[in-house]
mmCIF file of C-alpha atoms in Angstrom:
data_model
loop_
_atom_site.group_PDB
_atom_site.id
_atom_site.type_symbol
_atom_site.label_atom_id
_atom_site.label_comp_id
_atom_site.label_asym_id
_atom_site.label_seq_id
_atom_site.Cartn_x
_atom_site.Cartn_y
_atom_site.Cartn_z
ATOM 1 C CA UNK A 1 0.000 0.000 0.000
ATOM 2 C CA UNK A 2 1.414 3.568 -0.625
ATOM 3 C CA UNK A 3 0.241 5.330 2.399
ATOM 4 C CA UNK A 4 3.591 7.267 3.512
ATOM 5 C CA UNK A 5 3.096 10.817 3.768
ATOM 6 C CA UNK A 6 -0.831 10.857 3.682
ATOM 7 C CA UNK A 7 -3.004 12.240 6.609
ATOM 8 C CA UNK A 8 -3.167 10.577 10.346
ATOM 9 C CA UNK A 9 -5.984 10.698 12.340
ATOM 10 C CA UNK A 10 -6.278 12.265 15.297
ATOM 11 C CA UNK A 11 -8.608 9.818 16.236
ATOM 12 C CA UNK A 12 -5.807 7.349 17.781
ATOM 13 C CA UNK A 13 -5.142 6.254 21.737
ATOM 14 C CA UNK A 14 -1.733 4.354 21.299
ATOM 15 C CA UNK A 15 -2.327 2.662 25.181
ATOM 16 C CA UNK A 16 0.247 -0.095 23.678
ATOM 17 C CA UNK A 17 3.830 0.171 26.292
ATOM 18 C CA UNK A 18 1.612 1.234 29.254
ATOM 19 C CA UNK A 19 0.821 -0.427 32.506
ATOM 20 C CA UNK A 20 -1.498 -3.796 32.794
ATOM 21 C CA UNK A 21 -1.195 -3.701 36.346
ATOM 22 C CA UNK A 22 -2.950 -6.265 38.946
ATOM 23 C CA UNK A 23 -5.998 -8.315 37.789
ATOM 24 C CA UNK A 24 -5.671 -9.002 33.745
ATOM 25 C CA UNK A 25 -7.908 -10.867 31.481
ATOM 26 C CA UNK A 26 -6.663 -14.119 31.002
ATOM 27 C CA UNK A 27 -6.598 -14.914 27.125
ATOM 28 C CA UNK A 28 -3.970 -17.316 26.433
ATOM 29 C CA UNK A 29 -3.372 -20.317 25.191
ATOM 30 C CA UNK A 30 -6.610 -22.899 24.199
ATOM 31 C CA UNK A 31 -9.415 -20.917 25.265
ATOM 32 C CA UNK A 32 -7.433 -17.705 23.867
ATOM 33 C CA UNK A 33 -7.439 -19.661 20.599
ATOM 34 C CA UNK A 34 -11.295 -20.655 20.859
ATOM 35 C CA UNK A 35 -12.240 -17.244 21.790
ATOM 36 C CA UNK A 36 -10.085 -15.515 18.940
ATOM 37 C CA UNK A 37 -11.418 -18.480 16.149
ATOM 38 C CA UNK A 38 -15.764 -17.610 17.559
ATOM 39 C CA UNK A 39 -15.182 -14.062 17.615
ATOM 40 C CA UNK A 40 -13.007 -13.162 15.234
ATOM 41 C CA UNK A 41 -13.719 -9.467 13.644
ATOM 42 C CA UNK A 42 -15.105 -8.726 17.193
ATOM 43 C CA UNK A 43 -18.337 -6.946 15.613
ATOM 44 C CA UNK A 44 -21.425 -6.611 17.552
ATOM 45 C CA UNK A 45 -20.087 -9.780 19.843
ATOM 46 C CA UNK A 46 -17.974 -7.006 21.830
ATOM 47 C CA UNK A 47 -20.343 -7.009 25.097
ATOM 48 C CA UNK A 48 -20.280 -11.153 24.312
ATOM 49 C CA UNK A 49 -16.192 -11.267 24.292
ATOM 50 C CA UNK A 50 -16.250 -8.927 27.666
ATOM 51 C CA UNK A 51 -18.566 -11.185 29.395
ATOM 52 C CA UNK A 52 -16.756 -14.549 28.682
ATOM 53 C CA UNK A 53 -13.329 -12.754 29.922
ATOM 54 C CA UNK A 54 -14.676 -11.662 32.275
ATOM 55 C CA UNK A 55 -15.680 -14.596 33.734
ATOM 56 C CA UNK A 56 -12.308 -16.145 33.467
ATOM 57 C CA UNK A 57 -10.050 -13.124 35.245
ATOM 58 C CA UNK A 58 -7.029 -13.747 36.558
ATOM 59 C CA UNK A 59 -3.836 -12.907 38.200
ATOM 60 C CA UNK A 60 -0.321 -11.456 36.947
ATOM 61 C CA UNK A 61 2.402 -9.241 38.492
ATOM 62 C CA UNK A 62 2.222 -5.920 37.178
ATOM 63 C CA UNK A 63 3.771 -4.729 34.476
ATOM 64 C CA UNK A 64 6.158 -1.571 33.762
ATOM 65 C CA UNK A 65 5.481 0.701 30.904
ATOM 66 C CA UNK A 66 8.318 0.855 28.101
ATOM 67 C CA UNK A 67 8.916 2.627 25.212
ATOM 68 C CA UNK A 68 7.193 1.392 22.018
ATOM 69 C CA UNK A 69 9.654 -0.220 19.406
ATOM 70 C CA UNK A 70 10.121 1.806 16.101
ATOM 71 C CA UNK A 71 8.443 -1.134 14.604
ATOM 72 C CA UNK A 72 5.296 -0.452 16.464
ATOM 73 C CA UNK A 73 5.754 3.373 15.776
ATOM 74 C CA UNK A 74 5.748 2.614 12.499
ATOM 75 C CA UNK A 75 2.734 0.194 12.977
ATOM 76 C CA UNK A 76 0.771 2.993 14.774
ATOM 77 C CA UNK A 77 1.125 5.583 11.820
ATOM 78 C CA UNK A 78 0.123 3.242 9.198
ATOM 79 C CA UNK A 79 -3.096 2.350 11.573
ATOM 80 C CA UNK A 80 -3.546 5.900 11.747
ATOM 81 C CA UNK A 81 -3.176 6.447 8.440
ATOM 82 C CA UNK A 82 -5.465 4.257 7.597
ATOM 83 C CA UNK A 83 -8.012 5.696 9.776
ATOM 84 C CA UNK A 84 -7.770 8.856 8.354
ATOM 85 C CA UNK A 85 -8.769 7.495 5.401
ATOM 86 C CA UNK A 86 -11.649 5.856 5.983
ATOM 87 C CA UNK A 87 -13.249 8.820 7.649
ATOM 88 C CA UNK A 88 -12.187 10.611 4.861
ATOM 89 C CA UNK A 89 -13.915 8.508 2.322
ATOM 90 C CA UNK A 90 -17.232 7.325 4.686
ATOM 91 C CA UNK A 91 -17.249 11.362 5.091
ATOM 92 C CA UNK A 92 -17.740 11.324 1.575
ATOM 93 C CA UNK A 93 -19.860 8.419 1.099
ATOM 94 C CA UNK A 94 -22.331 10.112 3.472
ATOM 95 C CA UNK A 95 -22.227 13.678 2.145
ATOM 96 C CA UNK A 96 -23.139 11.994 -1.479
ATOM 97 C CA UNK A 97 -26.223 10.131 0.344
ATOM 98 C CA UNK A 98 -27.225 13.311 2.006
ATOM 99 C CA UNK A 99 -26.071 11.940 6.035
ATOM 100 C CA UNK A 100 -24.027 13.530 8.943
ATOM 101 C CA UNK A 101 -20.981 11.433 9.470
ATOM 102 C CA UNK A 102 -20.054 10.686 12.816
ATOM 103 C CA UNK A 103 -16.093 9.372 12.981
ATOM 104 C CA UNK A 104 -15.365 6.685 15.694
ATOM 105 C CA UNK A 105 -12.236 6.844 17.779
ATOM 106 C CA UNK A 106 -9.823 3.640 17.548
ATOM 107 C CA UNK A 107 -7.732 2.216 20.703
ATOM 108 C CA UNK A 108 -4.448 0.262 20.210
ATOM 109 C CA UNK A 109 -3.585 -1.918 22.838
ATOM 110 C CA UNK A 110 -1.649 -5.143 24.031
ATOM 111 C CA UNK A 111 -2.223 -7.691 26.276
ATOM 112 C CA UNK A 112 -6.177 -6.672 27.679
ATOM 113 C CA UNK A 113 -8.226 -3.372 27.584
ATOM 114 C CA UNK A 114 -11.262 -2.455 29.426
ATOM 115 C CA UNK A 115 -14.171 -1.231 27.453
ATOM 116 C CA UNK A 116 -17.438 0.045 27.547
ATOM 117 C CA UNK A 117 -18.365 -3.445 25.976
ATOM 118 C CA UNK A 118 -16.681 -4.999 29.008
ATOM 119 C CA UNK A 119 -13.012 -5.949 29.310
ATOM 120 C CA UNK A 120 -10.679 -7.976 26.542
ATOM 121 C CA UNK A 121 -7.548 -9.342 25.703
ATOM 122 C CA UNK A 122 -5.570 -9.763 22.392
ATOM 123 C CA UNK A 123 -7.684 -12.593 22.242
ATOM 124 C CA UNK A 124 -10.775 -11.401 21.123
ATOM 125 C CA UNK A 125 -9.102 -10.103 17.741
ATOM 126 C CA UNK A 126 -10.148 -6.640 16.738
ATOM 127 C CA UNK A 127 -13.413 -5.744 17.248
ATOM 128 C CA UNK A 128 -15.765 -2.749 17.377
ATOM 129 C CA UNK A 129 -17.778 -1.700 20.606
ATOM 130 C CA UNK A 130 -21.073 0.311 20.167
ATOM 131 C CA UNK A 131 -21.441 1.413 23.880
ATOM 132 C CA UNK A 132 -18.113 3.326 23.290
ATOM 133 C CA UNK A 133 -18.395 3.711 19.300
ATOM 134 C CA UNK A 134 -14.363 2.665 19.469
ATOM 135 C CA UNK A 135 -12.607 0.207 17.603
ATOM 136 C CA UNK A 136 -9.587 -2.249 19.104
ATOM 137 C CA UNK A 137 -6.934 -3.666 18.082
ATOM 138 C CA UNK A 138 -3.957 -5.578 19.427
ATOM 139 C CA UNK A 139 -1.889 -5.691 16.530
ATOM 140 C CA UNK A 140 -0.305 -9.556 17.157
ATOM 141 C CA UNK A 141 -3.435 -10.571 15.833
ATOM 142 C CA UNK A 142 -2.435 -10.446 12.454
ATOM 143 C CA UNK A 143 0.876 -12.398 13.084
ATOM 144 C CA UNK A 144 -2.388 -15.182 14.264
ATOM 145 C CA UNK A 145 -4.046 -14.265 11.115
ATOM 146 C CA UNK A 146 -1.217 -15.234 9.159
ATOM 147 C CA UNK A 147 0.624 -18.143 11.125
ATOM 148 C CA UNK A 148 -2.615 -20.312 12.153
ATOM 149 C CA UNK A 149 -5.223 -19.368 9.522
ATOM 150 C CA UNK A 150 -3.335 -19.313 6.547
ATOM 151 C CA UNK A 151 -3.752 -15.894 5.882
ATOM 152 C CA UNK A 152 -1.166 -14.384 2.963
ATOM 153 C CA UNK A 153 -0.716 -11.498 5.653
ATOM 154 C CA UNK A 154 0.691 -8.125 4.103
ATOM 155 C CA UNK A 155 -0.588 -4.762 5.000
ATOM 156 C CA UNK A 156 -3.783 -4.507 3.303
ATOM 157 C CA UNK A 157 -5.313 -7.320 5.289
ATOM 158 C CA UNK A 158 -4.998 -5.187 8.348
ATOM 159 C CA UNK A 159 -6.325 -2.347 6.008
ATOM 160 C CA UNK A 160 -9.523 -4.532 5.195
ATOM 161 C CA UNK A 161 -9.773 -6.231 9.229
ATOM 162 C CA UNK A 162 -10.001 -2.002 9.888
ATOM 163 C CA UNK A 163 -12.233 -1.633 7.122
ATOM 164 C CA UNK A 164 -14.797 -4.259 8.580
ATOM 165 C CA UNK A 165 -14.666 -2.916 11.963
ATOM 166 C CA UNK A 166 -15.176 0.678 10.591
ATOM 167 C CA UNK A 167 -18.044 -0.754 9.391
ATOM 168 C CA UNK A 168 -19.821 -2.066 12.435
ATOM 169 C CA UNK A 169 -18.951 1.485 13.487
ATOM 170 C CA UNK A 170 -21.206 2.418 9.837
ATOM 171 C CA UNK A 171 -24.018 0.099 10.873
ATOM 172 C CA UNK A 172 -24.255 1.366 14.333
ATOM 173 C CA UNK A 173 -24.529 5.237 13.697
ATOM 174 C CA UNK A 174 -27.229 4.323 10.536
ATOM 175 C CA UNK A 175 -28.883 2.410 13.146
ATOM 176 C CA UNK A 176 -28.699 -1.154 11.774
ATOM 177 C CA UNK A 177 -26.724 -2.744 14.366
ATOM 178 C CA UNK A 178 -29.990 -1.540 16.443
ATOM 179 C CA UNK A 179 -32.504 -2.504 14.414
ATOM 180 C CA UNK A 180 -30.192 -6.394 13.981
ATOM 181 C CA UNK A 181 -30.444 -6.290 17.689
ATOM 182 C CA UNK A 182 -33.879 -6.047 17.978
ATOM 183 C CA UNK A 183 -35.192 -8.230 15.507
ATOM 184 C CA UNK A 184 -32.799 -10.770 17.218
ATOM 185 C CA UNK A 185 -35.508 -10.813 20.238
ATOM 186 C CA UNK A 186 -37.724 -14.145 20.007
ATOM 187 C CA UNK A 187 -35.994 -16.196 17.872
ATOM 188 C CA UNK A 188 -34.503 -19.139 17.963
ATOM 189 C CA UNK A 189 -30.621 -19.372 17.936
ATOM 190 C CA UNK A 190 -30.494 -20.439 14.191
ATOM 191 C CA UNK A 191 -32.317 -17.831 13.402
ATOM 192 C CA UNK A 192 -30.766 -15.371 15.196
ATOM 193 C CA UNK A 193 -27.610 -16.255 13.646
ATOM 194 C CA UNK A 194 -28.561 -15.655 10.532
ATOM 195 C CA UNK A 195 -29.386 -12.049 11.629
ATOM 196 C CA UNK A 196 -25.639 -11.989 12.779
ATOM 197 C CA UNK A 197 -23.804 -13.631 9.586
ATOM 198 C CA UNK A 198 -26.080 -10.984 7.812
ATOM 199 C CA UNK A 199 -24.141 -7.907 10.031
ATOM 200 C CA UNK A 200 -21.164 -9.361 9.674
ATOM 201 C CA UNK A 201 -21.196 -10.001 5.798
ATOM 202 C CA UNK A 202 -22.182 -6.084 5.614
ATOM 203 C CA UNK A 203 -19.610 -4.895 7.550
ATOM 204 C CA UNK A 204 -17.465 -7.191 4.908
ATOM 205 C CA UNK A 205 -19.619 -5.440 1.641
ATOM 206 C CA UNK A 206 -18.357 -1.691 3.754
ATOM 207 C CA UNK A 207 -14.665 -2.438 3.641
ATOM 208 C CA UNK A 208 -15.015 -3.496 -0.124
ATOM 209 C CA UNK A 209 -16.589 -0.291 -0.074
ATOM 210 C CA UNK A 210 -14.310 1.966 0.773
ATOM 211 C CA UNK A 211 -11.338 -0.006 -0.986
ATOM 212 C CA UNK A 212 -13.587 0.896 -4.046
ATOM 213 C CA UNK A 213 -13.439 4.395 -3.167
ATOM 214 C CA UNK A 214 -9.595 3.716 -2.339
ATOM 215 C CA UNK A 215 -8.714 2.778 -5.507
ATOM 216 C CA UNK A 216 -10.612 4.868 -7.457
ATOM 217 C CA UNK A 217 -9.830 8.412 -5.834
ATOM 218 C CA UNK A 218 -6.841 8.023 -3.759
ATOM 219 C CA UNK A 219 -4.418 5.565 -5.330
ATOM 220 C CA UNK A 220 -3.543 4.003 -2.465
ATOM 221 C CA UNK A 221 -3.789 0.313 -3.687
ATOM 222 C CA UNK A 222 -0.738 -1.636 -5.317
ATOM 223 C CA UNK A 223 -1.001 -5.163 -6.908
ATOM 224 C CA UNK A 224 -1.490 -7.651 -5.002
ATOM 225 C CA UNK A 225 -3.598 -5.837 -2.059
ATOM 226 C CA UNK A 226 -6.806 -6.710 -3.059
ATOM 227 C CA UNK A 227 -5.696 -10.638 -2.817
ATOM 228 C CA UNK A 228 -4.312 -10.287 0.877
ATOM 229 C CA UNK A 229 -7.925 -8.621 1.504
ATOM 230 C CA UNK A 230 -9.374 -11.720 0.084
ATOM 231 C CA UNK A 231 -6.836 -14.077 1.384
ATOM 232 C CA UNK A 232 -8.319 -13.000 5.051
ATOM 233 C CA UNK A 233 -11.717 -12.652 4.269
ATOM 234 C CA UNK A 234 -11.458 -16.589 3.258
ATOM 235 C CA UNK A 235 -9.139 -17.408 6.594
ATOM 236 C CA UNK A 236 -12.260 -16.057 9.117
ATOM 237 C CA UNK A 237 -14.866 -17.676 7.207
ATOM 238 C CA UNK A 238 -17.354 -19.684 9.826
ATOM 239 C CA UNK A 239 -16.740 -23.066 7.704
ATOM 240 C CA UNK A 240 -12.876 -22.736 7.362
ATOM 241 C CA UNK A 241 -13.157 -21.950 11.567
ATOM 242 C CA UNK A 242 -14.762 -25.193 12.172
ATOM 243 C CA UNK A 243 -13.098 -26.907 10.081
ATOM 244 C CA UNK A 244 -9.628 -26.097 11.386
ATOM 245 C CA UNK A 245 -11.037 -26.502 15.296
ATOM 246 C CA UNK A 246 -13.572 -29.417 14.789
ATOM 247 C CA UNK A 247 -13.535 -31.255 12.048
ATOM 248 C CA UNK A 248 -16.863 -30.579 10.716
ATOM 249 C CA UNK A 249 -19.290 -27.816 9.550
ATOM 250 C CA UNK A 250 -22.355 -26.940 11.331
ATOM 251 C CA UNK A 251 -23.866 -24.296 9.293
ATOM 252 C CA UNK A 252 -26.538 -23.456 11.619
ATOM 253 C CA UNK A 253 -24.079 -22.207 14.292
ATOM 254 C CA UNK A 254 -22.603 -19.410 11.478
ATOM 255 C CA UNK A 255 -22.123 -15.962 12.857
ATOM 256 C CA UNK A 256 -20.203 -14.480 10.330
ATOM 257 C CA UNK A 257 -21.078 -16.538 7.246
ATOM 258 C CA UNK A 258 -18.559 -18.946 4.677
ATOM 259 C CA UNK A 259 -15.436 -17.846 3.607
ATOM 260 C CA UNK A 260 -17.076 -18.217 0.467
ATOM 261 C CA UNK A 261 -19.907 -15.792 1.403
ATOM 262 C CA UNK A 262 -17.231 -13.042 2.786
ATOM 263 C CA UNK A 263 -15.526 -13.116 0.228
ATOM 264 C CA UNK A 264 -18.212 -12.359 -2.333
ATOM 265 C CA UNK A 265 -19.766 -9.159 -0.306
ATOM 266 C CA UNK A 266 -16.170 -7.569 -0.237
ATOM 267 C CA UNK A 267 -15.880 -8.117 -3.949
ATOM 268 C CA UNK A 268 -19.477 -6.817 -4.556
ATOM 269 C CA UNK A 269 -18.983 -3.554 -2.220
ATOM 270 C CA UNK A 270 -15.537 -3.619 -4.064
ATOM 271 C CA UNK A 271 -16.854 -3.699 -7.644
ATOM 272 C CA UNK A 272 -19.628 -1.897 -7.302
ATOM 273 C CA UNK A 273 -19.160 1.000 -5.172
ATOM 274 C CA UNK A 274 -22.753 1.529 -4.354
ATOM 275 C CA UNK A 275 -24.068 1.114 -0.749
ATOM 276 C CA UNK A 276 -27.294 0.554 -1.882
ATOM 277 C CA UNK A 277 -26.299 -2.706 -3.345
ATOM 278 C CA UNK A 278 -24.768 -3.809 0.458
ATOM 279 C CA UNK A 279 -28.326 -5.130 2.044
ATOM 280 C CA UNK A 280 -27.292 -8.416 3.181
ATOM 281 C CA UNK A 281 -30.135 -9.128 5.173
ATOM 282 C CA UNK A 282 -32.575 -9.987 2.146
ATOM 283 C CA UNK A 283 -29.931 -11.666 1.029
ATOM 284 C CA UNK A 284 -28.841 -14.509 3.999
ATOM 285 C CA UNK A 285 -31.857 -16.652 4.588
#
């Protein structure tokens, strides 16, 4: 990607380097794993992720704060480069469709965070918390993404994992994470799901979205970028998931839909560069 020497956001809390201090969230190992593979992309299962940590808190010695590495300086620019351009481009996007644009701040951490969605470690993966309207990230998940999904890695697929969460951020100030929320109430747990694969797959269509928008006004893309988007779209696919943890599919326990099916809504936000063509919910039945 050729973002050197484009805008930052403001919008950035670098809290990586600081304290932990007394009671953590323990995230590691096996349930770490199980937590990162269920909830991976975060999404509207942020107050879900806070309550299962939550529930396993532990113990560790507290920790100093250091001074970040000049890899993860380097790291924090390009994240905050890359947030600057998606509130440039949704503030676009919005203005064309005749809406007010509200941008949503993004927290960097390491280890565990506390939010308004409950507390987390680098577990959960990045995810998006309405309460707060803030997105986190730890940024090892991508070195997961990469080493035990198969991911091709690279820096667009942390472009399009920001994308995604930028747009649960999307779907909660047009009021559709509300609305998903609420029709939610009464049904049954297959159903339900659906309801969920269809938020998720959205906030997939919004990140092909904006790398529409991306490509077309900004030049920001290289070759190659679009595959690594791809590439991790198909890693956190519900199927490949249970696959790689169980051995089998079980379709009716999708929450964020196939690899096949993310996939597809990127490309369609992607090639089409309409967000009228993004309704995923008449779509997943």
């Amino acid at each position: 990607m050729k973002w050197i020497g484009r805008r930052q956001s403001d919008n950035v809390d670098d809290r990586r380097g600081m304290s932990g201090g007394g009671k953590t969230l323990i995230g590691g190992g096996v349930l770490g794993i199980i937590i990162l593979l269920l909830n991976a992309f975060g999404g509207e299962n942020g107050q879900m992720i806070g309550n299962i940590l939550q529930q396993t808190r532990g113990e560790t010695e507290p920790t100093e704060e250091r001074a970040l590495t000049p890899e993860e300086i380097t790291e924090g620019e390009f994240i905050k480069t890359l947030l600057a351009d998606n509130e440039d481009i949704w503030t676009k996007i919005f203005e064309e469709n005749n809406l007010a644009f509200e941008a949503p701040k993004l927290v960097l951490f390491s280890g565990q965070v506390q939010t308004a969605c409950g507390g987390a470690s680098s577990a959960s993966g990045p995810f998006y918390c309405p309460e707060d309207k803030i997105i986190y990230m730890d940024m090892s998940f991508f070195e997961e993404l990469r080493t035990k999904f198969g991911a091709e890695g690279g820096d667009f697929s942390v472009a399009y994992v920001l994308a995604h969460e930028f747009g649960h951020h999307i779907q909660t100030i047009l009021g559709t994470s509300a609305k998903m929320r609420q029709d939610q109430e009464g049904k049954s747990d297959v159903e339900a799901n659906k309801l969920s694969v269809a938020l998720e797959l959205q906030a997939d269509f919004y990140a092909g979205l904006w790398t529409h928008y991306n490509e077309n006004k900004n030049a920001m893309l290289e070759p190659g970028d679009i595959e690594e988007a791809l590439s991790a779209a198909n890693a956190v696919g519900d199927d490949t998931i249970q696959k790689k943890m169980q051995g089998q599919v079980v379709p009716d326990s999708f929450t964020h839909g196939t690899s096949e099916q993310r996939m597809y809504w990127f490309n369609r936000g992607f090639k089409s560069g309409d967000i009228r063509k993004g309704d995923t919910f008449a779509k997943v039945k």
